[in-house]
Amino acid sequence: EPEVTQTPSHQVTQMGQEVILRCVPISNHLYFYWYRQILGQKVEFLVSFYNNEISEKSEIFDDQFSVERPDGSNFTLKIRSTKLEDSAMYFCASRLRQVMNTEAFFGQGTRLTVV
Amino acid sequence: DAKTTQPNSMESNEEEPVHLPCNHSTISGTDYIHWYRQLPSQGPEYVIHGLTSNVNNRMASLAIAEDRKSSTLILHRATLRDAAVYYCILRGGMNRDDKIIFGKGTRLHILP
């Protein structure tokens, strides 16, 4: 069964450093998303991406965040200068079509720890 | 996304059916009812969705009230692996907004 793959599974970084979280969505999917989940809290929407541009972003997704689909297969989330409060699980998701009766497929997540 | 209300937690015995309720009294005519779950230390996982009629798949069944103001996710025979947080989510059929908004969900505990 096709799946969304995320790497690394766990990343530890120092405050102020840049991190890039990587995702390989399902190959024929067209819509891509990043979510985060701080320990013990809800899964929060960060950004949606379609046709090589951001469709929507949340208030959390400020200038420190960026997304890219550099080569037609990978989908990356970059945090320019990490803060302690960026520590969370980050989930990538993809969908085939933008209609409301299709499901999103989520990856297993990257645990980001900022020290 | 329209609001849904779910119990914070539920318990069930292994190998028994589980009925997870969801209230969505402000649902609009074009909203689909989706259920996702999140197993411990994993990403969310699609379970099932429906519009008006009851739906069955290999994971679960979805029973939708006639007025569509509530629905119930049914796990026919719970296993320990079904212990997870279950999210009931409305997705607007006519809405360009395609993101999924997760609430707190129902944490399901399965007792061996």
Tab-separated table of C-alpha atoms in Angstrom:
chain	number	residue	atom	x	y	z
A	1	GLU	CA	0.000	0.000	0.000
A	2	PRO	CA	1.388	3.438	-0.889
A	3	GLU	CA	2.471	5.583	2.010
A	4	VAL	CA	3.816	8.996	2.916
A	5	THR	CA	7.413	8.772	4.093
A	6	GLN	CA	9.069	11.268	6.415
A	7	THR	CA	12.734	11.652	7.330
A	8	PRO	CA	14.352	11.858	9.761
A	9	SER	CA	12.161	10.206	12.377
A	10	HIS	CA	13.823	12.252	15.093
A	11	GLN	CA	15.928	15.395	14.848
A	12	VAL	CA	17.642	17.246	17.650
A	13	THR	CA	18.841	20.747	16.927
A	14	GLN	CA	20.196	23.707	18.806
A	15	MET	CA	18.082	26.815	19.202
A	16	GLY	CA	18.686	29.232	16.350
A	17	GLN	CA	19.743	26.561	13.878
A	18	GLU	CA	17.982	25.859	10.618
A	19	VAL	CA	16.257	22.506	10.122
A	20	ILE	CA	14.760	20.880	7.070
A	21	LEU	CA	12.146	18.184	7.498
A	22	ARG	CA	11.625	15.955	4.499
A	23	CYS	CA	8.590	14.157	3.157
A	24	VAL	CA	7.944	11.951	0.159
A	25	PRO	CA	4.208	12.112	-0.582
A	26	ILE	CA	2.325	9.399	-2.431
A	27	SER	CA	3.453	9.627	-6.028
A	28	ASN	CA	0.273	10.628	-7.858
A	29	HIS	CA	-1.021	12.973	-5.171
A	30	LEU	CA	-1.439	16.643	-5.926
A	31	TYR	CA	-2.102	18.322	-2.580
A	32	PHE	CA	0.403	18.448	0.249
A	33	TYR	CA	0.225	19.551	3.860
A	34	TRP	CA	2.285	20.034	6.978
A	35	TYR	CA	0.850	19.713	10.467
A	36	ARG	CA	2.462	19.810	13.862
A	37	GLN	CA	1.578	18.360	17.244
A	38	ILE	CA	3.128	19.672	20.410
A	39	LEU	CA	3.347	16.944	23.051
A	40	GLY	CA	-0.048	16.342	24.630
A	41	GLN	CA	-1.852	18.813	22.377
A	42	LYS	CA	-3.983	18.784	19.231
A	43	VAL	CA	-2.741	18.213	15.713
A	44	GLU	CA	-2.451	21.726	14.228
A	45	PHE	CA	-2.565	22.729	10.570
A	46	LEU	CA	0.481	24.624	9.309
A	47	VAL	CA	0.284	24.901	5.517
A	48	SER	CA	-1.229	23.456	2.377
A	49	PHE	CA	0.563	23.359	-0.981
A	50	TYR	CA	-0.670	22.801	-4.510
A	51	ASN	CA	0.725	23.447	-7.970
A	52	ASN	CA	4.042	24.603	-6.527
A	53	GLU	CA	2.609	27.278	-4.337
A	54	ILE	CA	1.115	27.704	-0.894
A	55	SER	CA	-2.685	27.407	-0.929
A	56	GLU	CA	-3.238	28.348	2.674
A	57	LYS	CA	-1.215	28.819	5.830
A	58	SER	CA	-2.077	29.163	9.485
A	59	GLU	CA	-0.982	31.838	11.941
A	60	ILE	CA	1.683	29.454	13.182
A	61	PHE	CA	3.339	29.424	9.746
A	62	ASP	CA	5.237	32.699	10.070
A	63	ASP	CA	8.293	33.974	8.203
A	64	GLN	CA	10.514	31.430	9.936
A	65	PHE	CA	8.784	28.635	8.029
A	66	SER	CA	8.957	27.794	4.350
A	67	VAL	CA	7.949	24.860	2.170
A	68	GLU	CA	9.294	23.598	-1.085
A	69	ARG	CA	8.804	20.806	-3.562
A	70	PRO	CA	12.267	20.888	-5.071
A	71	ASP	CA	12.266	17.903	-7.387
A	72	GLY	CA	8.732	16.671	-7.981
A	73	SER	CA	8.930	13.968	-5.346
A	74	ASN	CA	10.145	15.508	-2.087
A	75	PHE	CA	8.185	18.043	-0.059
A	76	THR	CA	10.163	19.890	2.570
A	77	LEU	CA	9.462	22.091	5.566
A	78	LYS	CA	12.237	24.463	6.582
A	79	ILE	CA	12.427	26.279	9.868
A	80	ARG	CA	14.980	29.049	9.511
A	81	SER	CA	15.902	29.751	13.108
A	82	THR	CA	14.449	27.234	15.504
A	83	LYS	CA	12.998	28.189	18.854
A	84	LEU	CA	12.406	26.006	21.887
A	85	GLU	CA	8.666	26.170	21.226
A	86	ASP	CA	9.147	24.602	17.784
A	87	SER	CA	9.739	21.277	19.537
A	88	ALA	CA	6.919	19.054	18.314
A	89	MET	CA	5.966	16.188	16.032
A	90	TYR	CA	5.664	17.364	12.443
A	91	PHE	CA	3.399	15.425	10.107
A	92	CYS	CA	3.322	15.592	6.348
A	93	ALA	CA	0.160	14.608	4.472
A	94	SER	CA	-0.943	14.294	0.871
A	95	ARG	CA	-4.192	13.955	-1.030
A	96	LEU	CA	-5.054	12.946	-4.542
A	97	ARG	CA	-7.727	15.500	-5.296
A	98	GLN	CA	-9.196	18.585	-3.741
A	99	VAL	CA	-12.685	17.326	-3.172
A	100	MET	CA	-14.173	16.711	0.216
A	101	ASN	CA	-14.722	12.995	-0.131
A	102	THR	CA	-11.081	12.020	-0.488
A	103	GLU	CA	-8.933	11.118	2.425
A	104	ALA	CA	-5.578	12.542	3.373
A	105	PHE	CA	-2.671	10.189	3.993
A	106	PHE	CA	-0.301	11.125	6.798
A	107	GLY	CA	3.291	10.185	7.376
A	108	GLN	CA	4.618	8.804	10.643
A	109	GLY	CA	6.057	12.150	11.585
A	110	THR	CA	9.376	13.730	12.512
A	111	ARG	CA	9.976	14.455	16.148
A	112	LEU	CA	11.830	17.761	16.367
A	113	THR	CA	13.572	18.555	19.617
A	114	VAL	CA	15.065	22.020	19.976
A	115	VAL	CA	17.585	22.358	22.815
B	1	ASP	CA	-14.943	23.781	9.503
B	2	ALA	CA	-18.208	23.229	11.343
B	3	LYS	CA	-17.859	22.237	14.966
B	4	THR	CA	-18.125	18.701	16.290
B	5	THR	CA	-18.504	17.510	19.877
B	6	GLN	CA	-17.063	14.222	21.106
B	7	PRO	CA	-16.572	12.706	24.553
B	8	ASN	CA	-13.043	13.182	25.850
B	9	SER	CA	-12.529	9.502	26.517
B	10	MET	CA	-14.194	6.111	26.385
B	11	GLU	CA	-13.378	2.617	27.526
B	12	SER	CA	-14.275	-0.706	26.017
B	13	ASN	CA	-13.414	-4.330	26.521
B	14	GLU	CA	-11.387	-6.178	23.972
B	15	GLU	CA	-13.414	-8.129	21.380
B	16	GLU	CA	-16.568	-6.133	22.098
B	17	PRO	CA	-18.200	-3.559	19.812
B	18	VAL	CA	-17.438	0.107	20.389
B	19	HIS	CA	-19.737	2.979	19.508
B	20	LEU	CA	-18.017	6.357	19.346
B	21	PRO	CA	-20.499	9.244	19.186
B	22	CYS	CA	-20.124	12.615	17.520
B	23	ASN	CA	-22.514	15.551	17.567
B	24	HIS	CA	-22.481	18.060	14.730
B	25	SER	CA	-25.692	20.023	15.066
B	26	THR	CA	-24.510	22.862	12.790
B	27	ILE	CA	-23.646	20.585	9.879
B	28	SER	CA	-24.526	21.996	6.464
B	29	GLY	CA	-26.060	20.067	3.607
B	30	THR	CA	-22.787	19.653	1.752
B	31	ASP	CA	-20.567	18.709	4.711
B	32	TYR	CA	-19.042	15.248	4.667
B	33	ILE	CA	-18.457	13.471	7.986
B	34	HIS	CA	-14.924	12.106	8.214
B	35	TRP	CA	-13.305	10.026	10.934
B	36	TYR	CA	-9.584	9.767	11.495
B	37	ARG	CA	-7.674	8.119	14.295
B	38	GLN	CA	-4.228	8.536	15.753
B	39	LEU	CA	-2.541	5.524	17.268
B	40	PRO	CA	0.109	6.217	19.930
B	41	SER	CA	3.251	7.806	18.472
B	42	GLN	CA	1.881	7.685	14.935
B	43	GLY	CA	0.409	10.077	12.399
B	44	PRO	CA	-3.341	10.431	11.902
B	45	GLU	CA	-4.950	7.688	9.842
B	46	TYR	CA	-8.129	7.867	7.781
B	47	VAL	CA	-10.896	5.591	9.017
B	48	ILE	CA	-14.109	6.277	7.121
B	49	HIS	CA	-16.332	9.031	5.774
B	50	GLY	CA	-19.934	9.524	4.688
B	51	LEU	CA	-22.494	12.083	3.618
B	52	THR	CA	-25.994	10.785	4.346
B	53	SER	CA	-26.101	7.002	4.164
B	54	ASN	CA	-24.465	4.593	6.558
B	55	VAL	CA	-21.088	3.365	5.353
B	56	ASN	CA	-19.036	0.244	5.956
B	57	ASN	CA	-15.416	-0.514	5.212
B	58	ARG	CA	-12.835	-2.973	6.437
B	59	MET	CA	-11.972	-0.842	9.460
B	60	ALA	CA	-15.329	0.343	10.753
B	61	SER	CA	-18.915	1.375	10.105
B	62	LEU	CA	-20.345	4.866	10.163
B	63	ALA	CA	-23.937	5.358	11.206
B	64	ILE	CA	-25.347	8.781	10.338
B	65	ALA	CA	-28.524	10.073	11.957
B	66	GLU	CA	-31.390	10.882	9.641
B	67	ASP	CA	-31.139	14.607	10.429
B	68	ARG	CA	-27.322	14.357	10.068
B	69	LYS	CA	-26.815	16.192	13.347
B	70	SER	CA	-24.970	13.273	14.845
B	71	SER	CA	-23.061	10.207	13.795
B	72	THR	CA	-21.532	7.125	15.382
B	73	LEU	CA	-18.344	5.341	14.476
B	74	ILE	CA	-18.700	1.643	15.137
B	75	LEU	CA	-15.793	-0.698	15.669
B	76	HIS	CA	-17.392	-4.093	15.480
B	77	ARG	CA	-14.859	-6.013	17.519
B	78	ALA	CA	-12.299	-3.874	19.276
B	79	THR	CA	-8.739	-5.092	19.612
B	80	LEU	CA	-5.917	-3.664	21.691
B	81	ARG	CA	-4.585	-2.123	18.481
B	82	ASP	CA	-7.710	0.043	18.246
B	83	ALA	CA	-6.632	2.056	21.289
B	84	ALA	CA	-6.209	5.524	19.808
B	85	VAL	CA	-7.611	9.047	19.653
B	86	TYR	CA	-10.566	9.161	17.254
B	87	TYR	CA	-11.413	12.408	15.502
B	88	CYS	CA	-14.779	13.277	13.986
B	89	ILE	CA	-14.311	16.012	11.379
B	90	LEU	CA	-16.669	17.831	9.027
B	91	ARG	CA	-15.341	18.684	5.580
B	92	GLY	CA	-17.287	21.201	3.526
B	93	GLY	CA	-18.238	19.889	0.098
B	94	MET	CA	-18.614	23.311	-1.476
B	95	ASN	CA	-15.783	24.897	0.434
B	96	ARG	CA	-12.508	25.596	-1.291
B	97	ASP	CA	-10.835	25.253	2.097
B	98	ASP	CA	-9.292	21.797	1.944
B	99	LYS	CA	-7.375	21.564	5.211
B	100	ILE	CA	-8.379	19.118	7.938
B	101	ILE	CA	-8.928	20.717	11.322
B	102	PHE	CA	-8.450	18.319	14.211
B	103	GLY	CA	-10.238	18.776	17.509
B	104	LYS	CA	-9.362	16.986	20.722
B	105	GLY	CA	-11.123	13.793	19.678
B	106	THR	CA	-12.093	10.835	21.852
B	107	ARG	CA	-9.347	8.836	23.476
B	108	LEU	CA	-10.426	5.187	23.308
B	109	HIS	CA	-9.001	2.808	25.886
B	110	ILE	CA	-9.305	-0.915	25.239
B	111	LEU	CA	-9.271	-3.196	28.268
B	112	PRO	CA	-7.830	-6.677	27.795
